[in-house]
Amino acid sequence: MSRGATVKDVPAETFINALAAHFKETAQMEIPDYAEYIKTASFKELAPYDPDWYYIRAASIARKVYLFGGIGIGGLAKVYGGHARRGTRRGHFQRASRGVLRHALRQLGEMKLVAKKKGKKGRFITSQGQKTLDVIAKQLVAKMPRADFYDAMPEMKEEVEDIEGEGEGEAEGEGEAEA
């Protein structure tokens, strides 16, 4: 039986990895030449170890735009920001590098997954982008095992009906015995 699914029905890590693999396979996304040298935030010491980090970040951004429409570069910088450790001084929150986010959003826009709306701030998912992300989510849901809880629901309804039916009969019988 085919089940419909959206991005919200799939765990984030599973979905992001699948979408990143899709981006890599389709080769529609162009990785910048400097991607192996740059850091994702000023508080990071090193660049990411994973050679496919750019695809993963772009997939994560696409998911965030899907879930929270109207999010812009500043909002994404807050989401991907983190704790800056400053040696003996107290740590503080710092935002992520906005150049990486800007480039990834531009790439997603060229792929027609996200777009700007007139009169509104931020980026929004397009109908083509929503369709692409939902198709990937549906494929992942089809691979996931269905929880036993959902299969047990019809059996529980039958048991509840049986219990309710027995309770009514006993109440009538008790009333007659007392009279």
Tab-separated table of N, CA, C and O in Angstrom, residues 18-64:
chain	number	residue	atom	x	y	z
A	18	ALA	N	19.762	11.797	2.254
A	18	ALA	CA	19.186	11.353	0.977
A	18	ALA	C	19.120	12.500	-0.025
A	18	ALA	O	19.426	12.321	-1.211
A	19	LEU	N	18.746	13.688	0.439
A	19	LEU	CA	18.676	14.839	-0.457
A	19	LEU	C	20.067	15.260	-0.923
A	19	LEU	O	20.254	15.626	-2.087
A	20	ALA	N	21.050	15.175	-0.040
A	20	ALA	CA	22.430	15.491	-0.422
A	20	ALA	C	22.925	14.506	-1.486
A	20	ALA	O	23.597	14.905	-2.446
A	21	ALA	N	22.595	13.234	-1.333
A	21	ALA	CA	22.970	12.233	-2.343
A	21	ALA	C	22.281	12.545	-3.678
A	21	ALA	O	22.887	12.390	-4.746
A	22	HIS	N	21.036	13.003	-3.612
A	22	HIS	CA	20.314	13.382	-4.830
A	22	HIS	C	20.996	14.564	-5.513
A	22	HIS	O	21.156	14.568	-6.741
A	23	PHE	N	21.390	15.566	-4.731
A	23	PHE	CA	22.087	16.714	-5.298
A	23	PHE	C	23.388	16.290	-5.968
A	23	PHE	O	23.742	16.781	-7.031
A	24	LYS	N	24.108	15.375	-5.336
A	24	LYS	CA	25.392	14.933	-5.875
A	24	LYS	C	25.203	14.125	-7.162
A	24	LYS	O	25.959	14.282	-8.126
A	25	GLU	N	24.179	13.258	-7.179
A	25	GLU	CA	23.931	12.417	-8.353
A	25	GLU	C	23.462	13.232	-9.560
A	25	GLU	O	23.859	12.957	-10.685
A	26	THR	N	22.597	14.211	-9.327
A	26	THR	CA	22.055	14.972	-10.448
A	26	THR	C	23.065	15.967	-11.020
A	26	THR	O	22.921	16.383	-12.159
A	27	ALA	N	24.048	16.350	-10.236
A	27	ALA	CA	25.122	17.262	-10.662
A	27	ALA	C	24.590	18.608	-11.161
A	27	ALA	O	25.195	19.247	-12.002
A	28	GLN	N	23.450	19.039	-10.625
A	28	GLN	CA	22.912	20.352	-10.973
A	28	GLN	C	23.540	21.443	-10.119
A	28	GLN	O	23.529	22.602	-10.493
A	29	MET	N	24.084	21.054	-8.988
A	29	MET	CA	24.656	22.015	-8.058
A	29	MET	C	26.147	22.159	-8.318
A	29	MET	O	26.858	21.171	-8.443
A	30	GLU	N	26.585	23.388	-8.397
A	30	GLU	CA	27.997	23.671	-8.646
A	30	GLU	C	28.665	24.062	-7.336
A	30	GLU	O	28.286	25.051	-6.699
A	31	ILE	N	29.650	23.289	-6.926
A	31	ILE	CA	30.365	23.572	-5.684
A	31	ILE	C	31.421	24.630	-5.977
A	31	ILE	O	32.131	24.543	-6.984
A	32	PRO	N	31.562	25.621	-5.099
A	32	PRO	CA	32.598	26.639	-5.342
A	32	PRO	C	33.998	26.041	-5.241
A	32	PRO	O	34.217	25.055	-4.524
A	33	ASP	N	34.926	26.626	-5.948
A	33	ASP	CA	36.305	26.116	-5.964
A	33	ASP	C	36.958	26.188	-4.591
A	33	ASP	O	37.794	25.367	-4.250
A	34	TYR	N	36.582	27.162	-3.813
A	34	TYR	CA	37.197	27.388	-2.514
A	34	TYR	C	36.538	26.577	-1.391
A	34	TYR	O	36.865	26.759	-0.223
A	35	ALA	N	35.633	25.660	-1.718
A	35	ALA	CA	34.865	24.933	-0.704
A	35	ALA	C	35.746	24.070	0.198
A	35	ALA	O	35.404	23.843	1.352
A	36	GLU	N	36.864	23.594	-0.290
A	36	GLU	CA	37.705	22.740	0.554
A	36	GLU	C	38.538	23.539	1.543
A	36	GLU	O	39.114	22.976	2.463
A	37	TYR	N	38.609	24.858	1.374
A	37	TYR	CA	39.437	25.684	2.238
A	37	TYR	C	38.660	26.505	3.260
A	37	TYR	O	39.221	26.932	4.256
A	38	ILE	N	37.386	26.780	2.992
A	38	ILE	CA	36.650	27.705	3.848
A	38	ILE	C	36.059	27.012	5.065
A	38	ILE	O	35.786	25.810	5.057
A	39	LYS	N	35.855	27.809	6.111
A	39	LYS	CA	35.191	27.337	7.313
A	39	LYS	C	33.707	27.683	7.195
A	39	LYS	O	33.329	28.585	6.464
A	40	THR	N	32.882	26.980	7.930
A	40	THR	CA	31.453	27.258	7.887
A	40	THR	C	31.057	28.365	8.860
A	40	THR	O	29.940	28.865	8.796
A	41	ALA	N	31.958	28.741	9.753
A	41	ALA	CA	31.687	29.820	10.704
A	41	ALA	C	33.009	30.352	11.228
A	41	ALA	O	34.030	29.656	11.205
A	42	SER	N	32.974	31.577	11.739
A	42	SER	CA	34.210	32.192	12.226
A	42	SER	C	34.726	31.521	13.494
A	42	SER	O	35.917	31.564	13.781
A	43	PHE	N	33.852	30.887	14.248
A	43	PHE	CA	34.291	30.249	15.487
A	43	PHE	C	34.825	28.831	15.273
A	43	PHE	O	35.270	28.200	16.215
A	44	LYS	N	34.786	28.346	14.062
A	44	LYS	CA	35.347	27.024	13.760
A	44	LYS	C	36.846	27.155	13.542
A	44	LYS	O	37.327	28.169	13.040
A	45	GLU	N	37.577	26.117	13.912
A	45	GLU	CA	39.017	26.147	13.699
A	45	GLU	C	39.413	25.597	12.340
A	45	GLU	O	40.387	26.038	11.751
A	46	LEU	N	38.667	24.606	11.859
A	46	LEU	CA	39.013	23.937	10.608
A	46	LEU	C	37.812	23.878	9.672
A	46	LEU	O	36.666	24.022	10.095
A	47	ALA	N	38.102	23.610	8.418
A	47	ALA	CA	37.042	23.371	7.443
A	47	ALA	C	36.442	21.988	7.714
A	47	ALA	O	37.061	21.156	8.378
A	48	PRO	N	35.241	21.703	7.218
A	48	PRO	CA	34.635	20.382	7.441
A	48	PRO	C	35.490	19.253	6.848
A	48	PRO	O	36.111	19.415	5.798
A	49	TYR	N	35.518	18.126	7.534
A	49	TYR	CA	36.298	16.979	7.075
A	49	TYR	C	35.623	16.254	5.910
A	49	TYR	O	36.296	15.718	5.037
A	50	ASP	N	34.304	16.214	5.907
A	50	ASP	CA	33.563	15.496	4.881
A	50	ASP	C	33.696	16.222	3.535
A	50	ASP	O	33.380	17.411	3.440
A	51	PRO	N	34.148	15.540	2.485
A	51	PRO	CA	34.277	16.214	1.186
A	51	PRO	C	32.924	16.608	0.585
A	51	PRO	O	32.858	17.496	-0.255
A	52	ASP	N	31.837	15.987	1.039
A	52	ASP	CA	30.503	16.296	0.522
A	52	ASP	C	29.741	17.255	1.436
A	52	ASP	O	28.520	17.338	1.374
A	53	TRP	N	30.443	17.993	2.265
A	53	TRP	CA	29.777	18.850	3.241
A	53	TRP	C	28.894	19.908	2.583
A	53	TRP	O	27.866	20.270	3.126
A	54	TYR	N	29.277	20.363	1.414
A	54	TYR	CA	28.502	21.416	0.759
A	54	TYR	C	27.124	20.899	0.349
A	54	TYR	O	26.123	21.599	0.489
A	55	TYR	N	27.066	19.671	-0.163
A	55	TYR	CA	25.779	19.073	-0.536
A	55	TYR	C	24.898	18.897	0.702
A	55	TYR	O	23.686	19.133	0.649
A	56	ILE	N	25.510	18.490	1.809
A	56	ILE	CA	24.761	18.281	3.049
A	56	ILE	C	24.222	19.608	3.571
A	56	ILE	O	23.063	19.706	3.998
A	57	ARG	N	25.019	20.648	3.528
A	57	ARG	CA	24.563	21.962	3.993
A	57	ARG	C	23.442	22.476	3.093
A	57	ARG	O	22.452	23.031	3.569
A	58	ALA	N	23.566	22.301	1.786
A	58	ALA	CA	22.523	22.750	0.860
A	58	ALA	C	21.220	21.975	1.090
A	58	ALA	O	20.132	22.558	1.051
A	59	ALA	N	21.329	20.682	1.354
A	59	ALA	CA	20.144	19.870	1.633
A	59	ALA	C	19.487	20.317	2.934
A	59	ALA	O	18.249	20.401	3.029
A	60	SER	N	20.289	20.625	3.917
A	60	SER	CA	19.767	21.097	5.189
A	60	SER	C	19.077	22.449	5.024
A	60	SER	O	18.014	22.702	5.615
A	61	ILE	N	19.653	23.309	4.218
A	61	ILE	CA	19.044	24.617	3.956
A	61	ILE	C	17.713	24.439	3.227
A	61	ILE	O	16.722	25.095	3.568
A	62	ALA	N	17.661	23.541	2.255
A	62	ALA	CA	16.416	23.293	1.525
A	62	ALA	C	15.332	22.790	2.479
A	62	ALA	O	14.170	23.205	2.397
A	63	ARG	N	15.710	21.936	3.419
A	63	ARG	CA	14.757	21.433	4.404
A	63	ARG	C	14.269	22.557	5.309
A	63	ARG	O	13.082	22.654	5.618
A	64	LYS	N	15.166	23.425	5.737
A	64	LYS	CA	14.774	24.544	6.608
A	64	LYS	C	13.818	25.492	5.878
A	64	LYS	O	12.853	25.978	6.466
